[in-house]
Every structure is written in C-alpha cells, then in structure tokens.
C-alpha cells in the first residue's frame, strides 16, 4: 500500500492541492487559493519529473505509472498553472473566484487519472471528474451564452458518460475483469469487445472534442470565459487521448481492426474541423473547430501505439506543443477580443504580440521550426510506421487547409490599417503568453537534438 501511494504521489499532491484551494475559497481568500494551486501543480510536475523512467503499476494494476502518465502530470500541471493565471487576469474579483482554482485542480486530477488508467473504473472516474468540473467552469459567468454552453456541455457529457458506462459492462462481462489488461486475453467475444470500444470512444471522444462527439465545443468556447475555453481545449483532451492510448495497448486485435476505426475518425475530425473553421467570423468559434481538427492529429499517435517506437514520444511532444500554442493563442485572444475585426491593425499597435500570435497559429498549422511541426512530424512518422500512409497524407492536406483558416486572423493583423487595440496587457497575461511563446519556439528547436 505504501509503495502504491508513493507511485501515485503526483496525483495525491494535486488532490490535496485542490482540496486546500477549496478551503481557501471558503475563507474568501481567492489569491491564496490561486497560489496554492500554482505551487501544488508545480510540485506534482516536479515529482513526476523525478520519476521519469519508472514503469510499474499501482493498486493491483488498476493504475499505470509509465512514460504516458508521468508526462501527463508534467504537461497538465504546466497547462493548469498557465490557465489559472489567465483566469485570475480575466475573472479577478468576481464572486467565488477561488472556486475556479479548485475546479482547475480537480479537473487536472481527472485528466491525470485518465492518462494512467489501467482499469475501466478509472476511465469512468477520470471522465466524471474532468467533466463535472468542466461544467462548473463553463457556466461560471451568469450570462445567457455561458449558461447555454454549460448546459450543452452537461447534457452531452451526461449522455456520452452514460453510454460509456453502460458499454463497459460488455467488456467486464466478456473478460471477467474490469482491468484493461484483461482485454488482451484470447477468445473474447469480438462483438462485445467492439461494443465496449464504441462506448469508450463516446466517453473519451466527448472529452477530447473528437468528431462526431464534438457538438458542445463551439458553444462552450463562445460562451465561457476565454481562459476557461483555453483550459477545456487542452487539459481534458490530453487526458482523454493518453487514456485511449492505454486502452489500445490492451486491446487484442482479434478479428477487428480498431486502428481502422480510429483512422476514419481521425480523417473525419481533421477535415470537418478545418473546413467548418473556414467560415467562422468569431475567433473563439474558429478555435473551437480548430481544436476538433487537432483532435484528429492526436489519433495518429494512438493508432501507432502498438507498432511504432515513435508513437509515445509523438503523443508527448505534440501534447506539449499543443498546450503551449493553444494557451498562448487564447491569452492573446483574451487581451484583443473575440472577433476577427478586433485583430485589425494589431501589428501596428503591438508588433510583438502580433508576431507571437503568428507563431502560435503557424505552430498549429505545423510549420518548421516550431513545436507544432515537431509534434506533427513525429505523428506522421508514427502513422507511416504502422502502414497508415494514406492517413498521413490526409493529415498533411488538412494542414494546408488549416493554413487558410489561420490566415484569416493573420491577414487583418498586418494588412489592415485600423488599429482598434488600445489597452496594455497585464503582467500576468504577458507572462503567460511569453512562457507559451518560449515553449513553442524552444521545443521545436530542441526536439531534433533529443529524438
């Protein structure tokens, strides 16, 4: 038991941090709640770094301590800190501000549980924690749009969560165990395994904004505070895809090609997200469809998890890149405004901010030498390694379409003369987008020397 607790120390730190942040909120100490969260997430990430290289399980194989779960603690810890600072900047002195810090902590914990899930019940627990906290975050402001987004997030989450829970009973019934490793035994009924797989796709696909489980995404992004949209675009997604990778490690491909199902979902998600984003005038809705498209890219690494040495590293590198470039872009949107018109003339008024936005968007496209390029390059290589060259070609073509999407923001920043942007960014916001900028640039350069 003692060793098990030590193995999940990063998750325990985040749990204690979230509860302590809630205590500070009960004392109406919002600032204390924020800094407890920041210190706790940093400590959890530090412990995870010290454990890198450990491969073991905890609590009778129900939780996996490995490269994926440890890197999830590091990436999600960093993303949680940056998102919390953005929320502080945007929602300072609003009612129950400290509750946000606590919810960010619990949501991060849910995603960390997903990333190390070795048991079906941990999948359910992770989806529930990250989903329930997400509902609260999305509906935090008392506005019609936030309420609408929160309700849709709740309804879709309830339905997909229920479907997942029901379908998992087929897995438990046919394997005789709730452990994911039990799915690798031969002789399981293929139809029942497929039904369970469909349920997992519904639950995790909802968390990851994966087509066709994405319907909540544009309304939540538009209605919630920008900082909350930044958080839900990153943390639940990374947790869900790492969990799906853990599931795919355990599935025995007996008579069914699960990779083909994922490949088709990836192609549809990338294409649907990018094409619909072309028509958006609201930057937040554009970024919502962008995140649906990016979900398709994540699947390339999941597909290759059992057949390519690049798979795990591609998921980790792309997750780091995605978190940095997405949070950085949202930080600038928070400062500039939610409409494309708000970006007109930004390069004249705030040239560095405009350049940083270009870097984030081009990294999302996957252009060198940025972090997004390094992540997508590894993902494409992993997909080709396992025989999915056609999917890599579709992904490259979608990257070209996404360039057209992001040029809709870049063009008015540099080629419109009317500078509508006037206010100065705060220290917190400046620190967030500078940190994201540094990671986006440095990871892209550093990856070539480490892989």
Protein backbone atom coordinates (compact mmCIF):
# COMPACT_ATOMS: atom_id res chain seq x y z
CA UNK A 1 0.00 0.00 0.00
CA UNK A 2 2.79 2.42 0.95
CA UNK A 3 4.59 1.84 -2.36
CA UNK A 4 1.32 2.26 -4.25
CA UNK A 5 0.77 5.64 -2.60
CA UNK A 6 4.31 6.70 -3.50
CA UNK A 7 3.71 5.65 -7.10
CA UNK A 8 0.71 7.94 -7.40
CA UNK A 9 2.28 10.79 -5.44
CA UNK A 10 1.78 13.40 -8.23
CA UNK A 11 -1.96 12.65 -8.30
CA UNK A 12 -2.18 12.76 -4.49
CA UNK A 13 -0.44 16.15 -4.45
CA UNK A 14 -2.96 17.52 -6.96
CA UNK A 15 -5.85 16.09 -4.91
CA UNK A 16 -4.55 17.69 -1.69
CA UNK A 17 -3.89 20.94 -3.56
CA UNK A 18 -7.43 21.10 -4.93
CA UNK A 19 -8.95 20.49 -1.51
CA UNK A 20 -6.69 23.11 0.10
CA UNK A 21 -7.60 25.62 -2.64
CA UNK A 22 -11.27 24.95 -1.82
CA UNK A 23 -10.57 25.63 1.87
CA UNK A 24 -9.01 29.00 0.98
CA UNK A 25 -12.11 29.80 -1.06
CA UNK A 26 -14.32 29.01 1.94
CA UNK A 27 -12.24 31.58 3.86
CA UNK A 28 -12.76 34.02 0.95
CA UNK A 29 -9.03 34.08 0.18
CA UNK A 30 -9.08 33.90 -3.61
CA UNK A 31 -5.44 34.88 -4.01
CA UNK A 32 -4.37 32.20 -1.53
CA UNK A 33 -6.44 29.66 -3.44
CA UNK A 34 -4.67 30.59 -6.69
CA UNK A 35 -1.15 30.37 -5.32
CA UNK A 36 -1.85 27.09 -3.52
CA UNK A 37 -2.92 25.70 -6.87
CA UNK A 38 0.15 27.03 -8.68
CA UNK A 39 2.55 25.65 -6.05
CA UNK A 40 0.73 22.31 -5.87
CA UNK A 41 0.68 21.75 -9.64
CA UNK A 42 4.34 22.72 -9.89
CA UNK A 43 5.19 20.28 -7.07
CA UNK A 44 3.25 17.47 -8.76
CA UNK A 45 5.05 18.13 -12.04
CA UNK A 46 8.39 18.17 -10.21
CA UNK A 47 7.70 14.80 -8.57
CA UNK A 48 6.64 13.37 -11.94
CA UNK A 49 9.91 14.58 -13.50
CA UNK A 50 11.87 12.84 -10.74
CA UNK A 51 10.01 9.59 -11.51
CA UNK A 52 10.57 9.65 -15.30
CA UNK A 53 11.82 6.22 -16.38
CA UNK A 54 9.64 4.38 -13.83
CA UNK A 55 7.43 1.67 -15.30
CA UNK A 56 5.15 -0.02 -12.80
CA UNK A 57 1.54 -0.21 -11.66
CA UNK A 58 -0.34 0.69 -8.51
CA UNK A 59 -3.29 -0.83 -6.68
CA UNK A 60 -3.32 -4.25 -8.36
CA UNK A 61 -2.62 -2.95 -11.89
CA UNK A 62 -5.56 -0.55 -11.84
CA UNK A 63 -3.29 2.47 -12.33
CA UNK A 64 -0.27 2.59 -14.62
CA UNK A 65 2.83 4.57 -13.75
CA UNK A 66 4.70 4.90 -17.03
CA UNK A 67 6.01 7.39 -19.58
CA UNK A 68 2.49 8.50 -20.57
CA UNK A 69 1.06 9.02 -17.08
CA UNK A 70 4.19 10.77 -15.80
CA UNK A 71 4.42 13.10 -18.77
CA UNK A 72 0.70 13.77 -18.41
CA UNK A 73 1.34 15.03 -14.86
CA UNK A 74 4.09 17.32 -16.17
CA UNK A 75 2.16 18.71 -19.15
CA UNK A 76 -1.19 19.04 -17.37
CA UNK A 77 0.49 20.66 -14.38
CA UNK A 78 2.03 23.33 -16.60
CA UNK A 79 -1.19 23.84 -18.57
CA UNK A 80 -3.19 24.14 -15.33
CA UNK A 81 -0.85 26.83 -13.99
CA UNK A 82 -0.99 28.91 -17.17
CA UNK A 83 -4.79 28.56 -17.41
CA UNK A 84 -5.27 29.52 -13.74
CA UNK A 85 -3.19 32.66 -14.24
CA UNK A 86 -5.29 33.56 -17.28
CA UNK A 87 -8.46 33.08 -15.22
CA UNK A 88 -7.05 35.31 -12.49
CA UNK A 89 -6.47 38.01 -15.06
CA UNK A 90 -9.93 37.69 -16.64
CA UNK A 91 -12.13 36.97 -13.61
CA UNK A 92 -10.40 38.89 -10.84
CA UNK A 93 -12.73 39.99 -8.04
CA UNK A 94 -15.76 38.15 -9.39
CA UNK A 95 -17.86 36.12 -6.98
CA UNK A 96 -16.42 32.76 -5.91
CA UNK A 97 -13.19 33.41 -7.80
CA UNK A 98 -11.29 30.95 -5.63
CA UNK A 99 -13.67 28.18 -6.68
CA UNK A 100 -12.18 28.37 -10.16
CA UNK A 101 -8.73 27.47 -8.81
CA UNK A 102 -10.18 24.47 -7.01
CA UNK A 103 -12.10 23.35 -10.12
CA UNK A 104 -8.96 23.65 -12.25
CA UNK A 105 -7.15 21.44 -9.75
CA UNK A 106 -9.86 18.76 -9.70
CA UNK A 107 -10.21 18.81 -13.49
CA UNK A 108 -6.45 18.40 -13.86
CA UNK A 109 -6.62 15.48 -11.42
CA UNK A 110 -9.37 13.86 -13.53
CA UNK A 111 -7.24 14.11 -16.66
CA UNK A 112 -4.19 12.73 -14.83
CA UNK A 113 -6.27 9.75 -13.68
CA UNK A 114 -7.38 9.17 -17.28
CA UNK A 115 -3.78 9.25 -18.53
CA UNK A 116 -2.75 6.44 -16.19
CA UNK A 117 -5.93 4.38 -16.27
CA UNK A 118 -5.33 0.64 -16.15
CA UNK A 119 -8.88 -0.21 -15.17
CA UNK A 120 -12.32 0.57 -16.63
CA UNK A 121 -13.43 2.22 -13.40
CA UNK A 122 -10.54 4.66 -13.58
CA UNK A 123 -11.71 5.59 -17.09
CA UNK A 124 -15.18 6.32 -15.70
CA UNK A 125 -13.78 8.18 -12.68
CA UNK A 126 -11.49 10.33 -14.85
CA UNK A 127 -14.25 11.26 -17.30
CA UNK A 128 -16.63 12.09 -14.45
CA UNK A 129 -14.17 14.30 -12.55
CA UNK A 130 -12.93 16.21 -15.59
CA UNK A 131 -16.48 16.52 -16.97
CA UNK A 132 -18.23 17.69 -13.79
CA UNK A 133 -15.58 20.31 -13.08
CA UNK A 134 -15.74 21.43 -16.71
CA UNK A 135 -19.49 22.08 -16.40
CA UNK A 136 -18.86 24.40 -13.46
CA UNK A 137 -16.07 26.25 -15.22
CA UNK A 138 -18.01 26.72 -18.46
CA UNK A 139 -21.11 28.10 -16.73
CA UNK A 140 -19.22 30.27 -14.24
CA UNK A 141 -20.32 33.71 -15.50
CA UNK A 142 -24.03 34.42 -15.07
CA UNK A 143 -24.65 35.16 -18.75
CA UNK A 144 -27.03 33.58 -21.22
CA UNK A 145 -24.25 32.34 -23.51
CA UNK A 146 -22.29 30.81 -20.63
CA UNK A 147 -25.41 29.11 -19.31
CA UNK A 148 -26.26 27.76 -22.77
CA UNK A 149 -22.72 26.46 -23.25
CA UNK A 150 -22.67 24.94 -19.77
CA UNK A 151 -26.00 23.19 -20.28
CA UNK A 152 -24.92 21.73 -23.63
CA UNK A 153 -21.63 20.63 -22.09
CA UNK A 154 -23.57 18.97 -19.27
CA UNK A 155 -26.17 17.25 -21.49
CA UNK A 156 -23.68 15.84 -23.98
CA UNK A 157 -21.37 14.83 -21.15
CA UNK A 158 -24.16 13.05 -19.30
CA UNK A 159 -25.28 11.13 -22.37
CA UNK A 160 -21.81 10.08 -23.55
CA UNK A 161 -20.75 9.24 -19.99
CA UNK A 162 -23.81 7.05 -19.53
CA UNK A 163 -23.19 5.35 -22.87
CA UNK A 164 -19.58 4.66 -21.92
CA UNK A 165 -20.51 3.27 -18.52
CA UNK A 166 -23.20 1.00 -20.00
CA UNK A 167 -20.97 -0.25 -22.83
CA UNK A 168 -18.10 -1.01 -20.46
CA UNK A 169 -20.26 -3.67 -18.87
CA UNK A 170 -19.80 -5.69 -22.07
CA UNK A 171 -16.04 -5.57 -21.57
CA UNK A 172 -16.32 -6.57 -17.93
CA UNK A 173 -18.77 -9.35 -18.81
CA UNK A 174 -16.75 -10.92 -21.59
CA UNK A 175 -13.30 -10.59 -19.93
CA UNK A 176 -14.40 -11.35 -16.37
CA UNK A 177 -12.45 -8.39 -15.03
CA UNK A 178 -12.51 -4.59 -15.07
CA UNK A 179 -8.75 -4.45 -15.71
CA UNK A 180 -7.83 -3.18 -19.17
CA UNK A 181 -5.07 -5.80 -19.33
CA UNK A 182 -7.77 -8.49 -19.27
CA UNK A 183 -8.84 -7.37 -22.75
CA UNK A 184 -5.64 -8.85 -24.15
CA UNK A 185 -6.62 -12.44 -23.43
CA UNK A 186 -7.64 -14.54 -26.46
CA UNK A 187 -11.12 -15.91 -27.03
CA UNK A 188 -13.15 -12.84 -26.06
CA UNK A 189 -16.37 -12.32 -27.97
CA UNK A 190 -15.47 -9.77 -30.72
CA UNK A 191 -18.93 -8.18 -30.83
CA UNK A 192 -18.91 -7.46 -27.10
CA UNK A 193 -15.38 -6.06 -27.29
CA UNK A 194 -16.46 -3.82 -30.17
CA UNK A 195 -19.46 -2.54 -28.18
CA UNK A 196 -17.20 -1.69 -25.26
CA UNK A 197 -14.79 0.05 -27.61
CA UNK A 198 -17.65 2.14 -29.03
CA UNK A 199 -18.61 3.19 -25.50
CA UNK A 200 -15.05 4.22 -24.68
CA UNK A 201 -14.87 6.23 -27.91
CA UNK A 202 -18.08 8.06 -26.91
CA UNK A 203 -16.82 8.95 -23.43
CA UNK A 204 -13.27 9.85 -24.32
CA UNK A 205 -14.24 11.37 -27.68
CA UNK A 206 -16.55 13.78 -25.86
CA UNK A 207 -13.73 14.86 -23.52
CA UNK A 208 -11.37 15.28 -26.47
CA UNK A 209 -13.82 17.17 -28.76
CA UNK A 210 -13.39 14.42 -31.32
CA UNK A 211 -15.79 14.23 -34.27
CA UNK A 212 -18.71 13.21 -34.01
CA UNK A 213 -18.76 13.82 -30.22
CA UNK A 214 -17.80 17.49 -30.53
CA UNK A 215 -21.21 19.27 -30.53
CA UNK A 216 -20.70 21.08 -27.24
CA UNK A 217 -17.38 22.62 -28.24
CA UNK A 218 -18.25 25.80 -30.25
CA UNK A 219 -20.95 26.95 -27.81
CA UNK A 220 -18.79 26.38 -24.74
CA UNK A 221 -15.83 28.19 -26.31
CA UNK A 222 -18.02 31.16 -27.27
CA UNK A 223 -20.00 31.38 -24.03
CA UNK A 224 -17.39 30.59 -21.38
CA UNK A 225 -14.65 32.99 -20.30
CA UNK A 226 -11.73 32.90 -22.75
CA UNK A 227 -9.42 31.50 -20.08
CA UNK A 228 -11.86 28.65 -19.39
CA UNK A 229 -12.06 27.92 -23.13
CA UNK A 230 -8.24 27.73 -23.16
CA UNK A 231 -8.30 25.26 -20.27
CA UNK A 232 -11.00 22.92 -21.63
CA UNK A 233 -9.36 22.95 -25.05
CA UNK A 234 -6.18 21.45 -23.61
CA UNK A 235 -6.48 19.52 -20.34
CA UNK A 236 -9.42 17.11 -20.92
CA UNK A 237 -8.19 16.47 -24.46
CA UNK A 238 -4.69 15.37 -23.44
CA UNK A 239 -6.05 13.19 -20.63
CA UNK A 240 -8.56 11.54 -22.99
CA UNK A 241 -6.03 10.71 -25.71
CA UNK A 242 -3.49 9.34 -23.25
CA UNK A 243 -6.29 7.17 -21.81
CA UNK A 244 -7.21 5.97 -25.29
CA UNK A 245 -3.56 5.06 -25.84
CA UNK A 246 -3.65 3.00 -22.62
CA UNK A 247 -6.79 1.23 -23.90
CA UNK A 248 -5.24 0.48 -27.30
CA UNK A 249 -2.20 -1.03 -25.59
CA UNK A 250 -4.50 -3.61 -24.03
CA UNK A 251 -6.90 -4.46 -26.85
CA UNK A 252 -6.23 -7.71 -28.67
CA UNK A 253 -6.98 -7.20 -32.39
CA UNK A 254 -8.84 -10.49 -32.77
CA UNK A 255 -10.88 -10.24 -35.96
CA UNK A 256 -11.39 -6.48 -35.64
CA UNK A 257 -9.26 -3.63 -36.92
CA UNK A 258 -9.63 -1.00 -34.20
CA UNK A 259 -6.93 1.12 -35.79
CA UNK A 260 -9.00 1.46 -38.96
CA UNK A 261 -11.94 2.78 -36.91
CA UNK A 262 -9.66 5.34 -35.27
CA UNK A 263 -8.11 6.27 -38.62
CA UNK A 264 -11.53 7.02 -40.12
CA UNK A 265 -12.46 9.13 -37.09
CA UNK A 266 -9.15 10.98 -37.38
CA UNK A 267 -9.72 11.77 -41.07
CA UNK A 268 -13.29 13.00 -40.45
CA UNK A 269 -12.30 15.05 -37.39
CA UNK A 270 -9.40 16.80 -39.15
CA UNK A 271 -11.38 17.54 -42.30
CA UNK A 272 -14.63 18.58 -40.60
CA UNK A 273 -12.87 20.86 -38.10
CA UNK A 274 -10.72 22.64 -40.67
CA UNK A 275 -13.42 23.06 -43.31
CA UNK A 276 -16.05 24.44 -40.91
CA UNK A 277 -13.46 26.74 -39.32
CA UNK A 278 -13.03 28.46 -42.70
CA UNK A 279 -16.47 30.09 -42.34
CA UNK A 280 -16.19 31.33 -38.76
CA UNK A 281 -16.12 35.07 -38.02
CA UNK A 282 -15.80 34.68 -34.28
CA UNK A 283 -12.23 33.75 -33.33
CA UNK A 284 -13.39 31.63 -30.38
CA UNK A 285 -15.65 29.52 -32.61
CA UNK A 286 -12.81 29.29 -35.13
CA UNK A 287 -10.53 27.99 -32.39
CA UNK A 288 -13.26 25.56 -31.31
CA UNK A 289 -13.36 23.97 -34.75
CA UNK A 290 -9.56 24.12 -34.81
CA UNK A 291 -9.42 22.02 -31.65
CA UNK A 292 -11.76 19.47 -33.25
CA UNK A 293 -9.31 19.25 -36.16
CA UNK A 294 -6.31 18.95 -33.84
CA UNK A 295 -8.04 16.04 -32.10
CA UNK A 296 -7.72 14.12 -35.36
CA UNK A 297 -3.94 14.59 -35.33
CA UNK A 298 -3.69 13.18 -31.81
CA UNK A 299 -5.27 9.94 -33.07
CA UNK A 300 -2.31 9.28 -35.37
CA UNK A 301 -0.15 8.65 -32.31
CA UNK A 302 -2.82 6.49 -30.66
CA UNK A 303 -3.15 4.34 -33.80
CA UNK A 304 0.60 3.65 -33.79
CA UNK A 305 0.88 2.92 -30.07
CA UNK A 306 1.48 -0.84 -30.56
CA UNK A 307 3.56 -0.73 -33.73
CA UNK A 308 5.89 2.26 -33.75
CA UNK A 309 8.65 3.43 -31.45
CA UNK A 310 7.67 6.99 -32.35
CA UNK A 311 4.12 6.68 -31.04
CA UNK A 312 4.60 7.55 -27.36
CA UNK A 313 7.15 10.30 -27.98
CA UNK A 314 4.93 11.77 -30.73
CA UNK A 315 1.97 11.96 -28.33
CA UNK A 316 4.09 13.60 -25.63
CA UNK A 317 5.79 16.12 -27.93
CA UNK A 318 2.54 17.07 -29.68
CA UNK A 319 0.80 17.43 -26.31
CA UNK A 320 3.49 19.82 -25.05
CA UNK A 321 3.30 21.78 -28.29
CA UNK A 322 -0.49 21.81 -28.37
CA UNK A 323 -0.77 23.03 -24.77
CA UNK A 324 1.74 25.85 -25.32
CA UNK A 325 0.49 27.12 -28.68
CA UNK A 326 -3.19 26.85 -27.76
CA UNK A 327 -2.93 28.59 -24.37
CA UNK A 328 -0.67 31.24 -25.90
CA UNK A 329 -3.18 31.95 -28.67
CA UNK A 330 -6.06 32.15 -26.17
CA UNK A 331 -4.05 34.54 -23.98
CA UNK A 332 -3.79 36.95 -26.90
CA UNK A 333 -7.46 36.49 -27.81
CA UNK A 334 -8.34 37.31 -24.20
CA UNK A 335 -6.46 40.57 -24.50
CA UNK A 336 -7.50 41.57 -28.03
CA UNK A 337 -11.09 40.37 -28.36
CA UNK A 338 -13.22 37.53 -29.71
CA UNK A 339 -13.96 38.85 -33.22
CA UNK A 340 -11.63 38.79 -36.24
CA UNK A 341 -12.31 42.53 -36.56
CA UNK A 342 -10.64 43.03 -33.18
CA UNK A 343 -7.32 41.90 -34.69
CA UNK A 344 -7.22 44.57 -37.39
CA UNK A 345 -4.06 46.66 -37.15
CA UNK A 346 -2.66 44.73 -34.17
CA UNK A 347 0.80 44.57 -35.77
CA UNK A 348 0.99 48.37 -35.83
CA UNK A 349 -0.03 48.83 -32.22
CA UNK A 350 1.54 45.76 -30.60
CA UNK A 351 4.06 44.23 -33.02
CA UNK A 352 5.47 41.61 -30.64
CA UNK A 353 2.01 40.42 -29.66
CA UNK A 354 1.12 40.12 -33.35
CA UNK A 355 4.32 38.18 -34.06
CA UNK A 356 3.62 35.89 -31.10
CA UNK A 357 0.11 35.22 -32.41
CA UNK A 358 1.55 34.36 -35.82
CA UNK A 359 4.00 31.95 -34.17
CA UNK A 360 1.19 30.21 -32.27
CA UNK A 361 -1.02 29.91 -35.35
CA UNK A 362 1.78 28.71 -37.65
CA UNK A 363 2.74 26.18 -34.98
CA UNK A 364 -0.86 24.94 -35.01
CA UNK A 365 -0.51 24.54 -38.77
CA UNK A 366 2.70 22.55 -38.25
CA UNK A 367 5.29 24.74 -39.95
CA UNK A 368 9.02 24.38 -39.06
CA UNK A 369 10.89 25.01 -36.86
CA UNK A 370 8.08 25.40 -34.31
CA UNK A 371 6.87 22.89 -31.71
CA UNK A 372 3.74 22.03 -33.68
CA UNK A 373 5.91 20.95 -36.61
CA UNK A 374 8.00 18.67 -34.37
CA UNK A 375 4.86 17.07 -32.93
CA UNK A 376 3.13 16.56 -36.26
CA UNK A 377 6.32 15.30 -37.91
CA UNK A 378 6.57 12.58 -35.26
CA UNK A 379 2.85 11.79 -35.52
CA UNK A 380 3.07 11.42 -39.32
CA UNK A 381 6.14 9.20 -38.94
CA UNK A 382 4.38 7.01 -36.39
CA UNK A 383 1.33 6.61 -38.65
CA UNK A 384 3.52 5.69 -41.64
CA UNK A 385 5.41 3.16 -39.48
CA UNK A 386 2.20 1.17 -38.92
CA UNK A 387 1.05 1.32 -42.54
CA UNK A 388 -1.28 4.32 -42.43
CA UNK A 389 0.47 6.41 -45.07
CA UNK A 390 -2.90 7.39 -46.55
CA UNK A 391 -3.90 8.91 -43.21
CA UNK A 392 -0.61 10.83 -43.02
CA UNK A 393 -1.33 12.25 -46.50
CA UNK A 394 -4.83 13.33 -45.39
CA UNK A 395 -3.27 14.93 -42.30
CA UNK A 396 -0.77 16.88 -44.45
CA UNK A 397 -3.56 18.06 -46.78
CA UNK A 398 -5.54 19.19 -43.74
CA UNK A 399 -2.52 21.14 -42.53
CA UNK A 400 -2.67 23.07 -45.81
CA UNK A 401 -6.38 23.80 -45.24
CA UNK A 402 -5.64 24.90 -41.69
CA UNK A 403 -3.13 27.45 -43.04
CA UNK A 404 -6.03 29.11 -44.86
CA UNK A 405 -8.02 29.07 -41.62
CA UNK A 406 -5.36 30.82 -39.56
CA UNK A 407 -4.53 33.31 -42.34
CA UNK A 408 -8.00 34.73 -41.69
CA UNK A 409 -6.60 36.01 -38.36
CA UNK A 410 -3.07 36.80 -39.54
CA UNK A 411 -4.10 38.88 -42.56
CA UNK A 412 -6.04 41.64 -40.73
CA UNK A 413 -3.30 41.94 -38.12
CA UNK A 414 -0.74 43.02 -40.72
CA UNK A 415 -2.70 44.29 -43.73
CA UNK A 416 -5.49 46.33 -42.14
CA UNK A 417 -4.65 49.89 -41.19
CA UNK A 418 -7.15 50.47 -38.44
CA UNK A 419 -5.60 49.76 -35.02
CA UNK A 420 -8.53 49.06 -32.73
CA UNK A 421 -6.46 47.60 -29.93
CA UNK A 422 -5.53 50.07 -27.20
CA UNK A 423 -5.24 48.58 -23.69
CA UNK A 424 -1.98 47.31 -22.23
CA UNK A 425 -1.67 43.61 -21.31
CA UNK A 426 -1.30 42.92 -17.61
CA UNK A 427 1.83 41.39 -16.12
CA UNK A 428 0.09 38.03 -15.62
CA UNK A 429 -1.17 37.86 -19.19
CA UNK A 430 2.18 38.98 -20.58
CA UNK A 431 3.91 36.28 -18.52
CA UNK A 432 1.53 33.59 -19.82
CA UNK A 433 1.90 34.33 -23.49
CA UNK A 434 5.67 34.87 -23.21
CA UNK A 435 6.02 31.48 -21.47
CA UNK A 436 3.88 29.82 -24.14
CA UNK A 437 5.90 31.58 -26.86
CA UNK A 438 9.18 30.35 -25.39
CA UNK A 439 7.95 26.74 -25.18
CA UNK A 440 6.52 26.85 -28.71
CA UNK A 441 9.84 28.00 -30.16
CA UNK A 442 12.28 26.10 -27.94
CA UNK A 443 10.54 22.71 -28.12
CA UNK A 444 10.53 22.90 -31.91
CA UNK A 445 14.28 23.52 -31.92
CA UNK A 446 15.18 21.13 -29.10
CA UNK A 447 13.28 18.06 -30.33
CA UNK A 448 15.67 17.48 -33.22
CA UNK A 449 18.54 17.02 -30.76
CA UNK A 450 16.75 14.60 -28.42
CA UNK A 451 14.95 12.28 -30.85
